[in-house]
């Protein structure tokens, strides 16, 4: 492994000034322990993000599902009324607050355990941490049913069939079984692992290239920029997988279709156009920029507040 002097410090370490935290240790530290706070900070950061960006996500979902322009998606939501604007909010609140907690918390836990096991083996730290990030991303996929329910509640074609989160879960389980809740799991797995590896691998190096932070506010800005740039880039990179996921999860019942078949169906429906396949990607870019900026900045700030 690399020596301590050559390792890239985690972004949270840059929130310390002169080796001391900017804020004193909070009372929750004793309750959560040295590692538990990563889970709590990730959860609160994701909760904050979802409350701010949910309407944007809903417009984006309509574009992914139907291949319509952003303005047309907004008009759909306007016709459905304000009452339906936040329809489907609970699943992403539960899912995202849990998955981001798992993402940050398990990454730290897996990294610690794997680094201890690899000590003296000659395995580069980058490889060990990348493996830890991939494991954390794979573990997040366990909560895929929340994405499944969110998709059904956001799709206007199912408004008359599914009332809310609990009703949707009950219907899927009673009429189709647990397996139906995991429709669209493969693209989620293909997305989560690699995106986690890139996020945690590049977060530190990108922040090091930003102007040196000299105050709490500048640290917050740097963390927002770092997380936002990464989130936006990864959102574009893995956008086709999200299109496949949305299309697969919008279906209820019937055979599970392979990712390739779903992609070919969407490709044919959209005239074999790459631009049409990426319909909504520009909105996804801006949403991811805002979302991951909020998540990363809030997470790093909370690490020092707790």
PDB file of C-alpha atoms in Angstrom:
ATOM      1  CA  UNK A   1       0.000   0.000   0.000  1.00  0.00           C
ATOM      2  CA  UNK A   2       0.986   3.606  -0.349  1.00  0.00           C
ATOM      3  CA  UNK A   3       2.701   5.251   2.544  1.00  0.00           C
ATOM      4  CA  UNK A   4       0.639   7.763   4.566  1.00  0.00           C
ATOM      5  CA  UNK A   5       2.503  10.633   2.994  1.00  0.00           C
ATOM      6  CA  UNK A   6       1.400   9.649  -0.515  1.00  0.00           C
ATOM      7  CA  UNK A   7      -2.206   8.792   0.217  1.00  0.00           C
ATOM      8  CA  UNK A   8      -4.928  11.175  -0.868  1.00  0.00           C
ATOM      9  CA  UNK A   9      -6.649  12.467   2.261  1.00  0.00           C
ATOM     10  CA  UNK A  10     -10.416  11.984   2.385  1.00  0.00           C
ATOM     11  CA  UNK A  11     -12.388  15.150   1.623  1.00  0.00           C
ATOM     12  CA  UNK A  12     -13.640  15.344   5.184  1.00  0.00           C
ATOM     13  CA  UNK A  13     -10.086  15.734   6.395  1.00  0.00           C
ATOM     14  CA  UNK A  14      -9.849  19.049   4.596  1.00  0.00           C
ATOM     15  CA  UNK A  15     -12.531  20.456   6.861  1.00  0.00           C
ATOM     16  CA  UNK A  16     -10.014  20.508   9.659  1.00  0.00           C
ATOM     17  CA  UNK A  17      -7.830  23.554  10.075  1.00  0.00           C
ATOM     18  CA  UNK A  18      -4.388  23.216  11.571  1.00  0.00           C
ATOM     19  CA  UNK A  19      -5.139  19.633  12.557  1.00  0.00           C
ATOM     20  CA  UNK A  20      -8.180  20.641  14.668  1.00  0.00           C
ATOM     21  CA  UNK A  21     -11.857  20.451  13.715  1.00  0.00           C
ATOM     22  CA  UNK A  22     -13.529  23.691  12.753  1.00  0.00           C
ATOM     23  CA  UNK A  23     -16.325  22.773  15.155  1.00  0.00           C
ATOM     24  CA  UNK A  24     -16.052  21.009  18.476  1.00  0.00           C
ATOM     25  CA  UNK A  25     -17.067  17.372  18.730  1.00  0.00           C
ATOM     26  CA  UNK A  26     -20.825  17.045  19.135  1.00  0.00           C
ATOM     27  CA  UNK A  27     -22.589  14.926  21.777  1.00  0.00           C
ATOM     28  CA  UNK A  28     -23.809  12.467  19.142  1.00  0.00           C
ATOM     29  CA  UNK A  29     -20.239  11.287  18.572  1.00  0.00           C
ATOM     30  CA  UNK A  30     -20.283   9.274  21.780  1.00  0.00           C
ATOM     31  CA  UNK A  31     -23.593   7.648  20.821  1.00  0.00           C
ATOM     32  CA  UNK A  32     -22.799   6.893  17.184  1.00  0.00           C
ATOM     33  CA  UNK A  33     -19.167   5.936  17.676  1.00  0.00           C
ATOM     34  CA  UNK A  34     -16.296   6.820  15.324  1.00  0.00           C
ATOM     35  CA  UNK A  35     -17.886   5.088  12.326  1.00  0.00           C
ATOM     36  CA  UNK A  36     -21.647   5.312  12.862  1.00  0.00           C
ATOM     37  CA  UNK A  37     -21.754   9.010  12.102  1.00  0.00           C
ATOM     38  CA  UNK A  38     -20.969   8.330   8.424  1.00  0.00           C
ATOM     39  CA  UNK A  39     -24.318   6.561   8.107  1.00  0.00           C
ATOM     40  CA  UNK A  40     -26.259   9.342   9.834  1.00  0.00           C
ATOM     41  CA  UNK A  41     -24.559  12.140   7.888  1.00  0.00           C
ATOM     42  CA  UNK A  42     -25.201  10.377   4.594  1.00  0.00           C
ATOM     43  CA  UNK A  43     -28.856   9.837   5.453  1.00  0.00           C
ATOM     44  CA  UNK A  44     -29.526  13.457   6.422  1.00  0.00           C
ATOM     45  CA  UNK A  45     -27.640  14.729   3.361  1.00  0.00           C
ATOM     46  CA  UNK A  46     -29.785  12.588   1.053  1.00  0.00           C
ATOM     47  CA  UNK A  47     -33.009  13.619   2.818  1.00  0.00           C
ATOM     48  CA  UNK A  48     -32.136  17.291   2.319  1.00  0.00           C
ATOM     49  CA  UNK A  49     -31.371  16.715  -1.345  1.00  0.00           C
ATOM     50  CA  UNK A  50     -34.608  14.844  -2.133  1.00  0.00           C
ATOM     51  CA  UNK A  51     -36.792  17.520  -0.557  1.00  0.00           C
ATOM     52  CA  UNK A  52     -35.139  20.158  -2.753  1.00  0.00           C
ATOM     53  CA  UNK A  53     -34.860  18.332  -6.074  1.00  0.00           C
ATOM     54  CA  UNK A  54     -37.899  15.994  -6.246  1.00  0.00           C
ATOM     55  CA  UNK A  55     -39.904  18.092  -8.780  1.00  0.00           C
ATOM     56  CA  UNK A  56     -36.893  18.173 -11.118  1.00  0.00           C
ATOM     57  CA  UNK A  57     -36.510  14.417 -10.779  1.00  0.00           C
ATOM     58  CA  UNK A  58     -40.159  13.938 -11.705  1.00  0.00           C
ATOM     59  CA  UNK A  59     -39.778  15.943 -14.925  1.00  0.00           C
ATOM     60  CA  UNK A  60     -36.655  13.943 -15.738  1.00  0.00           C
ATOM     61  CA  UNK A  61     -38.451  10.643 -15.135  1.00  0.00           C
ATOM     62  CA  UNK A  62     -41.186  11.570 -17.609  1.00  0.00           C
ATOM     63  CA  UNK A  63     -38.513  12.351 -20.222  1.00  0.00           C
ATOM     64  CA  UNK A  64     -36.763   9.025 -19.616  1.00  0.00           C
ATOM     65  CA  UNK A  65     -40.016   7.103 -19.839  1.00  0.00           C
ATOM     66  CA  UNK A  66     -41.726   8.820 -22.770  1.00  0.00           C
ATOM     67  CA  UNK A  67     -38.864  10.544 -24.618  1.00  0.00           C
ATOM     68  CA  UNK A  68     -40.654  13.916 -24.485  1.00  0.00           C
ATOM     69  CA  UNK A  69     -39.186  17.400 -24.234  1.00  0.00           C
ATOM     70  CA  UNK A  70     -38.726  18.979 -20.803  1.00  0.00           C
ATOM     71  CA  UNK A  71     -41.463  21.523 -21.547  1.00  0.00           C
ATOM     72  CA  UNK A  72     -43.893  18.742 -22.480  1.00  0.00           C
ATOM     73  CA  UNK A  73     -43.048  16.876 -19.264  1.00  0.00           C
ATOM     74  CA  UNK A  74     -43.689  20.048 -17.243  1.00  0.00           C
ATOM     75  CA  UNK A  75     -47.035  20.505 -18.998  1.00  0.00           C
ATOM     76  CA  UNK A  76     -47.966  16.910 -18.091  1.00  0.00           C
ATOM     77  CA  UNK A  77     -47.314  17.686 -14.427  1.00  0.00           C
ATOM     78  CA  UNK A  78     -49.232  20.966 -14.665  1.00  0.00           C
ATOM     79  CA  UNK A  79     -52.280  19.166 -16.041  1.00  0.00           C
ATOM     80  CA  UNK A  80     -52.113  16.625 -13.204  1.00  0.00           C
ATOM     81  CA  UNK A  81     -52.083  19.425 -10.627  1.00  0.00           C
ATOM     82  CA  UNK A  82     -50.099  20.338  -7.544  1.00  0.00           C
ATOM     83  CA  UNK A  83     -51.709  17.494  -5.595  1.00  0.00           C
ATOM     84  CA  UNK A  84     -49.859  14.964  -7.763  1.00  0.00           C
ATOM     85  CA  UNK A  85     -46.566  16.878  -7.998  1.00  0.00           C
ATOM     86  CA  UNK A  86     -45.125  15.203  -4.906  1.00  0.00           C
ATOM     87  CA  UNK A  87     -46.874  11.899  -5.571  1.00  0.00           C
ATOM     88  CA  UNK A  88     -44.201   9.219  -5.120  1.00  0.00           C
ATOM     89  CA  UNK A  89     -42.089  11.307  -2.726  1.00  0.00           C
ATOM     90  CA  UNK A  90     -41.973   8.765   0.111  1.00  0.00           C
ATOM     91  CA  UNK A  91     -40.132   5.966  -1.773  1.00  0.00           C
ATOM     92  CA  UNK A  92     -37.165   8.174  -2.816  1.00  0.00           C
ATOM     93  CA  UNK A  93     -37.056   9.719   0.662  1.00  0.00           C
ATOM     94  CA  UNK A  94     -36.805   6.273   2.233  1.00  0.00           C
ATOM     95  CA  UNK A  95     -34.672   4.774  -0.514  1.00  0.00           C
ATOM     96  CA  UNK A  96     -32.214   7.624  -1.037  1.00  0.00           C
ATOM     97  CA  UNK A  97     -31.716   8.446   2.641  1.00  0.00           C
ATOM     98  CA  UNK A  98     -30.945   4.771   3.238  1.00  0.00           C
ATOM     99  CA  UNK A  99     -28.829   4.104   0.151  1.00  0.00           C
ATOM    100  CA  UNK A 100     -26.664   7.200   0.607  1.00  0.00           C
ATOM    101  CA  UNK A 101     -26.193   6.237   4.256  1.00  0.00           C
ATOM    102  CA  UNK A 102     -25.114   2.786   3.054  1.00  0.00           C
ATOM    103  CA  UNK A 103     -22.957   4.310   0.326  1.00  0.00           C
ATOM    104  CA  UNK A 104     -20.899   6.456   2.679  1.00  0.00           C
ATOM    105  CA  UNK A 105     -21.108   4.259   5.768  1.00  0.00           C
ATOM    106  CA  UNK A 106     -20.309   0.912   4.156  1.00  0.00           C
ATOM    107  CA  UNK A 107     -17.579   2.489   2.053  1.00  0.00           C
ATOM    108  CA  UNK A 108     -15.850   3.632   5.234  1.00  0.00           C
ATOM    109  CA  UNK A 109     -16.423   0.286   6.961  1.00  0.00           C
ATOM    110  CA  UNK A 110     -15.353  -1.848   4.002  1.00  0.00           C
ATOM    111  CA  UNK A 111     -12.314   0.366   3.420  1.00  0.00           C
ATOM    112  CA  UNK A 112     -11.231   0.039   7.038  1.00  0.00           C
ATOM    113  CA  UNK A 113     -11.630  -3.752   7.098  1.00  0.00           C
ATOM    114  CA  UNK A 114     -10.062  -4.356   3.688  1.00  0.00           C
ATOM    115  CA  UNK A 115      -7.124  -2.038   4.378  1.00  0.00           C
ATOM    116  CA  UNK A 116      -6.445  -3.934   7.591  1.00  0.00           C
ATOM    117  CA  UNK A 117      -6.583  -7.251   5.736  1.00  0.00           C
ATOM    118  CA  UNK A 118      -4.385  -5.989   2.898  1.00  0.00           C
ATOM    119  CA  UNK A 119      -1.781  -4.451   5.211  1.00  0.00           C
ATOM    120  CA  UNK A 120       1.639  -5.655   4.112  1.00  0.00           C
ATOM    121  CA  UNK A 121       0.285  -7.597   1.126  1.00  0.00           C
ATOM    122  CA  UNK A 122       1.474  -5.091  -1.445  1.00  0.00           C
ATOM    123  CA  UNK A 123      -2.042  -4.456  -2.814  1.00  0.00           C
ATOM    124  CA  UNK A 124      -2.298  -0.755  -3.780  1.00  0.00           C
ATOM    125  CA  UNK A 125      -4.635   1.257  -1.581  1.00  0.00           C
ATOM    126  CA  UNK A 126      -6.458   2.511  -4.675  1.00  0.00           C
ATOM    127  CA  UNK A 127      -7.429  -1.059  -5.567  1.00  0.00           C
ATOM    128  CA  UNK A 128      -8.580  -1.809  -2.030  1.00  0.00           C
ATOM    129  CA  UNK A 129     -10.694   1.335  -1.775  1.00  0.00           C
ATOM    130  CA  UNK A 130     -12.157   0.766  -5.249  1.00  0.00           C
ATOM    131  CA  UNK A 131     -13.240  -2.715  -4.196  1.00  0.00           C
ATOM    132  CA  UNK A 132     -14.793  -1.264  -1.034  1.00  0.00           C
ATOM    133  CA  UNK A 133     -16.714   1.301  -3.118  1.00  0.00           C
ATOM    134  CA  UNK A 134     -17.995  -1.419  -5.471  1.00  0.00           C
ATOM    135  CA  UNK A 135     -19.158  -3.550  -2.529  1.00  0.00           C
ATOM    136  CA  UNK A 136     -21.001  -0.586  -1.026  1.00  0.00           C
ATOM    137  CA  UNK A 137     -22.710   0.128  -4.349  1.00  0.00           C
ATOM    138  CA  UNK A 138     -23.775  -3.493  -4.701  1.00  0.00           C
ATOM    139  CA  UNK A 139     -25.230  -3.454  -1.188  1.00  0.00           C
ATOM    140  CA  UNK A 140     -27.320  -0.388  -2.103  1.00  0.00           C
ATOM    141  CA  UNK A 141     -29.101  -2.441  -4.775  1.00  0.00           C
ATOM    142  CA  UNK A 142     -30.852  -4.380  -2.008  1.00  0.00           C
ATOM    143  CA  UNK A 143     -33.190  -1.368  -1.762  1.00  0.00           C
ATOM    144  CA  UNK A 144     -34.157  -1.489  -5.439  1.00  0.00           C
ATOM    145  CA  UNK A 145     -37.862  -2.060  -4.553  1.00  0.00           C
ATOM    146  CA  UNK A 146     -38.064   1.588  -3.475  1.00  0.00           C
ATOM    147  CA  UNK A 147     -36.956   2.707  -6.948  1.00  0.00           C
ATOM    148  CA  UNK A 148     -39.490   0.263  -8.388  1.00  0.00           C
ATOM    149  CA  UNK A 149     -42.373   1.761  -6.393  1.00  0.00           C
ATOM    150  CA  UNK A 150     -41.227   5.312  -7.127  1.00  0.00           C
ATOM    151  CA  UNK A 151     -41.330   4.545 -10.854  1.00  0.00           C
ATOM    152  CA  UNK A 152     -44.876   3.190 -10.684  1.00  0.00           C
ATOM    153  CA  UNK A 153     -46.153   6.133  -8.634  1.00  0.00           C
ATOM    154  CA  UNK A 154     -44.572   8.691 -10.954  1.00  0.00           C
ATOM    155  CA  UNK A 155     -45.944   7.064 -14.122  1.00  0.00           C
ATOM    156  CA  UNK A 156     -49.333   8.666 -14.856  1.00  0.00           C
ATOM    157  CA  UNK A 157     -50.505   5.448 -16.531  1.00  0.00           C
ATOM    158  CA  UNK A 158     -50.625   3.814 -13.087  1.00  0.00           C
ATOM    159  CA  UNK A 159     -52.314   6.648 -11.172  1.00  0.00           C
ATOM    160  CA  UNK A 160     -55.620   4.820 -11.142  1.00  0.00           C
ATOM    161  CA  UNK A 161     -54.150   1.531  -9.962  1.00  0.00           C
ATOM    162  CA  UNK A 162     -51.682   2.455  -7.205  1.00  0.00           C
ATOM    163  CA  UNK A 163     -52.718   4.848  -4.440  1.00  0.00           C
ATOM    164  CA  UNK A 164     -49.557   5.326  -2.407  1.00  0.00           C
ATOM    165  CA  UNK A 165     -46.318   3.653  -1.369  1.00  0.00           C
ATOM    166  CA  UNK A 166     -47.849   1.125   1.040  1.00  0.00           C
ATOM    167  CA  UNK A 167     -50.640   0.210  -1.379  1.00  0.00           C
ATOM    168  CA  UNK A 168     -48.162  -0.276  -4.222  1.00  0.00           C
ATOM    169  CA  UNK A 169     -45.979  -2.593  -2.142  1.00  0.00           C
ATOM    170  CA  UNK A 170     -49.011  -4.586  -0.984  1.00  0.00           C
ATOM    171  CA  UNK A 171     -50.296  -4.953  -4.539  1.00  0.00           C
ATOM    172  CA  UNK A 172     -46.960  -6.083  -5.960  1.00  0.00           C
ATOM    173  CA  UNK A 173     -46.330  -8.563  -3.162  1.00  0.00           C
ATOM    174  CA  UNK A 174     -49.830 -10.038  -3.054  1.00  0.00           C
ATOM    175  CA  UNK A 175     -50.403 -10.273  -6.814  1.00  0.00           C
ATOM    176  CA  UNK A 176     -46.900 -10.937  -8.143  1.00  0.00           C
ATOM    177  CA  UNK A 177     -44.540 -11.797  -5.285  1.00  0.00           C
ATOM    178  CA  UNK A 178     -41.204 -10.432  -4.067  1.00  0.00           C
ATOM    179  CA  UNK A 179     -39.500 -10.973  -7.407  1.00  0.00           C
ATOM    180  CA  UNK A 180     -41.679  -8.332  -9.057  1.00  0.00           C
ATOM    181  CA  UNK A 181     -40.354  -5.729  -6.602  1.00  0.00           C
ATOM    182  CA  UNK A 182     -36.855  -6.284  -8.031  1.00  0.00           C
ATOM    183  CA  UNK A 183     -37.749  -5.717 -11.686  1.00  0.00           C
ATOM    184  CA  UNK A 184     -34.984  -3.541 -13.148  1.00  0.00           C
ATOM    185  CA  UNK A 185     -32.345  -4.814 -10.698  1.00  0.00           C
ATOM    186  CA  UNK A 186     -29.676  -5.561 -13.325  1.00  0.00           C
ATOM    187  CA  UNK A 187     -29.265  -1.975 -14.619  1.00  0.00           C
ATOM    188  CA  UNK A 188     -29.193  -0.784 -11.013  1.00  0.00           C
ATOM    189  CA  UNK A 189     -26.317  -3.168 -10.250  1.00  0.00           C
ATOM    190  CA  UNK A 190     -24.485  -2.141 -13.423  1.00  0.00           C
ATOM    191  CA  UNK A 191     -24.880   1.502 -12.404  1.00  0.00           C
ATOM    192  CA  UNK A 192     -24.175   1.426  -8.668  1.00  0.00           C
ATOM    193  CA  UNK A 193     -20.849  -0.399  -8.453  1.00  0.00           C
ATOM    194  CA  UNK A 194     -18.888   1.465 -11.167  1.00  0.00           C
ATOM    195  CA  UNK A 195     -20.364   4.864 -10.256  1.00  0.00           C
ATOM    196  CA  UNK A 196     -19.347   4.394  -6.607  1.00  0.00           C
ATOM    197  CA  UNK A 197     -15.809   3.458  -7.624  1.00  0.00           C
ATOM    198  CA  UNK A 198     -15.480   6.605  -9.717  1.00  0.00           C
ATOM    199  CA  UNK A 199     -17.153   8.859  -7.140  1.00  0.00           C
ATOM    200  CA  UNK A 200     -14.958   7.868  -4.204  1.00  0.00           C
ATOM    201  CA  UNK A 201     -11.851   7.511  -6.358  1.00  0.00           C
ATOM    202  CA  UNK A 202     -12.089  10.995  -7.877  1.00  0.00           C
ATOM    203  CA  UNK A 203     -13.638  12.974  -5.028  1.00  0.00           C
ATOM    204  CA  UNK A 204     -10.331  13.665  -3.274  1.00  0.00           C
ATOM    205  CA  UNK A 205      -8.241  14.464  -6.385  1.00  0.00           C
ATOM    206  CA  UNK A 206     -10.889  16.862  -7.737  1.00  0.00           C
ATOM    207  CA  UNK A 207     -11.104  18.759  -4.467  1.00  0.00           C
ATOM    208  CA  UNK A 208      -7.318  19.089  -4.383  1.00  0.00           C
ATOM    209  CA  UNK A 209      -7.472  20.950  -7.707  1.00  0.00           C
ATOM    210  CA  UNK A 210      -9.879  23.569  -6.349  1.00  0.00           C
ATOM    211  CA  UNK A 211      -8.664  26.807  -4.730  1.00  0.00           C
ATOM    212  CA  UNK A 212      -7.505  26.272  -1.162  1.00  0.00           C
ATOM    213  CA  UNK A 213     -10.324  26.788   1.330  1.00  0.00           C
ATOM    214  CA  UNK A 214      -9.586  29.224   4.126  1.00  0.00           C
ATOM    215  CA  UNK A 215     -12.979  29.439   5.820  1.00  0.00           C
ATOM    216  CA  UNK A 216     -15.944  27.259   6.667  1.00  0.00           C
ATOM    217  CA  UNK A 217     -17.935  28.782   3.807  1.00  0.00           C
ATOM    218  CA  UNK A 218     -15.194  28.124   1.252  1.00  0.00           C
ATOM    219  CA  UNK A 219     -14.923  24.512   2.429  1.00  0.00           C
ATOM    220  CA  UNK A 220     -18.672  24.174   1.882  1.00  0.00           C
ATOM    221  CA  UNK A 221     -18.409  25.668  -1.620  1.00  0.00           C
ATOM    222  CA  UNK A 222     -15.518  23.376  -2.569  1.00  0.00           C
ATOM    223  CA  UNK A 223     -17.395  20.310  -1.346  1.00  0.00           C
ATOM    224  CA  UNK A 224     -20.476  21.396  -3.300  1.00  0.00           C
ATOM    225  CA  UNK A 225     -18.468  21.924  -6.497  1.00  0.00           C
ATOM    226  CA  UNK A 226     -16.566  18.652  -6.077  1.00  0.00           C
ATOM    227  CA  UNK A 227     -19.684  16.566  -5.475  1.00  0.00           C
ATOM    228  CA  UNK A 228     -21.700  18.394  -8.118  1.00  0.00           C
ATOM    229  CA  UNK A 229     -19.134  18.027 -10.898  1.00  0.00           C
ATOM    230  CA  UNK A 230     -18.708  14.328 -10.167  1.00  0.00           C
ATOM    231  CA  UNK A 231     -22.427  13.688  -9.883  1.00  0.00           C
ATOM    232  CA  UNK A 232     -23.169  15.496 -13.148  1.00  0.00           C
ATOM    233  CA  UNK A 233     -20.451  13.648 -15.056  1.00  0.00           C
ATOM    234  CA  UNK A 234     -21.502  10.252 -13.711  1.00  0.00           C
ATOM    235  CA  UNK A 235     -25.140  11.058 -14.405  1.00  0.00           C
ATOM    236  CA  UNK A 236     -24.359  11.560 -18.099  1.00  0.00           C
ATOM    237  CA  UNK A 237     -22.108   8.504 -18.241  1.00  0.00           C
ATOM    238  CA  UNK A 238     -24.706   6.127 -16.794  1.00  0.00           C
ATOM    239  CA  UNK A 239     -27.801   7.828 -18.242  1.00  0.00           C
ATOM    240  CA  UNK A 240     -28.714   5.009 -20.673  1.00  0.00           C
ATOM    241  CA  UNK A 241     -28.816   2.561 -17.761  1.00  0.00           C
ATOM    242  CA  UNK A 242     -31.334   4.797 -16.008  1.00  0.00           C
ATOM    243  CA  UNK A 243     -33.444   4.896 -19.179  1.00  0.00           C
ATOM    244  CA  UNK A 244     -33.407   1.081 -19.274  1.00  0.00           C
ATOM    245  CA  UNK A 245     -34.275   0.927 -15.582  1.00  0.00           C
ATOM    246  CA  UNK A 246     -37.196   3.338 -15.911  1.00  0.00           C
ATOM    247  CA  UNK A 247     -38.623   1.492 -18.894  1.00  0.00           C
ATOM    248  CA  UNK A 248     -38.249  -1.940 -17.275  1.00  0.00           C
ATOM    249  CA  UNK A 249     -39.740  -0.818 -13.954  1.00  0.00           C
ATOM    250  CA  UNK A 250     -42.743   0.894 -15.549  1.00  0.00           C
ATOM    251  CA  UNK A 251     -44.068  -2.529 -16.550  1.00  0.00           C
ATOM    252  CA  UNK A 252     -46.140  -4.602 -14.130  1.00  0.00           C
ATOM    253  CA  UNK A 253     -46.314  -8.362 -14.578  1.00  0.00           C
ATOM    254  CA  UNK A 254     -45.115 -10.475 -17.471  1.00  0.00           C
ATOM    255  CA  UNK A 255     -41.680 -11.831 -18.254  1.00  0.00           C
ATOM    256  CA  UNK A 256     -38.531 -10.010 -17.164  1.00  0.00           C
ATOM    257  CA  UNK A 257     -36.757  -8.629 -20.222  1.00  0.00           C
ATOM    258  CA  UNK A 258     -32.944  -8.552 -20.476  1.00  0.00           C
ATOM    259  CA  UNK A 259     -31.290  -5.124 -20.491  1.00  0.00           C
ATOM    260  CA  UNK A 260     -30.272  -5.566 -24.122  1.00  0.00           C
ATOM    261  CA  UNK A 261     -33.842  -6.232 -25.200  1.00  0.00           C
ATOM    262  CA  UNK A 262     -35.192  -3.217 -23.317  1.00  0.00           C
ATOM    263  CA  UNK A 263     -32.486  -1.013 -24.826  1.00  0.00           C
ATOM    264  CA  UNK A 264     -33.267  -2.242 -28.361  1.00  0.00           C
ATOM    265  CA  UNK A 265     -36.976  -1.558 -27.799  1.00  0.00           C
ATOM    266  CA  UNK A 266     -36.304   2.016 -26.679  1.00  0.00           C
ATOM    267  CA  UNK A 267     -33.808   2.465 -29.516  1.00  0.00           C
ATOM    268  CA  UNK A 268     -36.346   1.401 -32.151  1.00  0.00           C
ATOM    269  CA  UNK A 269     -39.142   3.491 -30.628  1.00  0.00           C
ATOM    270  CA  UNK A 270     -36.943   6.577 -30.756  1.00  0.00           C
ATOM    271  CA  UNK A 271     -35.902   6.102 -34.363  1.00  0.00           C
ATOM    272  CA  UNK A 272     -32.403   4.797 -33.670  1.00  0.00           C
ATOM    273  CA  UNK A 273     -31.329   8.238 -32.523  1.00  0.00           C
ATOM    274  CA  UNK A 274     -28.627   8.652 -29.879  1.00  0.00           C
ATOM    275  CA  UNK A 275     -29.954  12.130 -29.137  1.00  0.00           C
ATOM    276  CA  UNK A 276     -33.400  10.675 -28.443  1.00  0.00           C
ATOM    277  CA  UNK A 277     -31.876   7.957 -26.248  1.00  0.00           C
ATOM    278  CA  UNK A 278     -30.304  10.729 -24.175  1.00  0.00           C
ATOM    279  CA  UNK A 279     -33.525  12.759 -24.083  1.00  0.00           C
ATOM    280  CA  UNK A 280     -33.579  14.380 -20.648  1.00  0.00           C
ATOM    281  CA  UNK A 281     -29.824  14.059 -20.124  1.00  0.00           C
ATOM    282  CA  UNK A 282     -29.355  17.835 -19.989  1.00  0.00           C
ATOM    283  CA  UNK A 283     -31.897  18.108 -17.180  1.00  0.00           C
ATOM    284  CA  UNK A 284     -30.316  15.098 -15.481  1.00  0.00           C
ATOM    285  CA  UNK A 285     -26.951  16.877 -15.700  1.00  0.00           C
ATOM    286  CA  UNK A 286     -28.254  19.939 -13.885  1.00  0.00           C
ATOM    287  CA  UNK A 287     -30.239  17.867 -11.378  1.00  0.00           C
ATOM    288  CA  UNK A 288     -27.185  15.712 -10.600  1.00  0.00           C
ATOM    289  CA  UNK A 289     -25.013  18.807 -10.316  1.00  0.00           C
ATOM    290  CA  UNK A 290     -27.392  20.236  -7.723  1.00  0.00           C
ATOM    291  CA  UNK A 291     -28.185  16.927  -5.995  1.00  0.00           C
ATOM    292  CA  UNK A 292     -24.664  15.640  -5.497  1.00  0.00           C
ATOM    293  CA  UNK A 293     -23.418  19.102  -4.669  1.00  0.00           C
ATOM    294  CA  UNK A 294     -25.990  19.241  -1.848  1.00  0.00           C
ATOM    295  CA  UNK A 295     -25.264  15.677  -0.727  1.00  0.00           C
ATOM    296  CA  UNK A 296     -21.483  16.026  -0.670  1.00  0.00           C
ATOM    297  CA  UNK A 297     -21.450  19.477   0.950  1.00  0.00           C
ATOM    298  CA  UNK A 298     -24.071  18.523   3.564  1.00  0.00           C
ATOM    299  CA  UNK A 299     -22.323  15.230   4.335  1.00  0.00           C
ATOM    300  CA  UNK A 300     -18.921  16.850   4.860  1.00  0.00           C
ATOM    301  CA  UNK A 301     -20.428  19.631   6.970  1.00  0.00           C
ATOM    302  CA  UNK A 302     -22.381  17.216   9.166  1.00  0.00           C
ATOM    303  CA  UNK A 303     -19.283  15.127   9.791  1.00  0.00           C
ATOM    304  CA  UNK A 304     -17.854  18.090  11.694  1.00  0.00           C
ATOM    305  CA  UNK A 305     -21.120  19.203  13.311  1.00  0.00           C
ATOM    306  CA  UNK A 306     -21.793  15.809  14.912  1.00  0.00           C
TER     307      UNK A 306
END
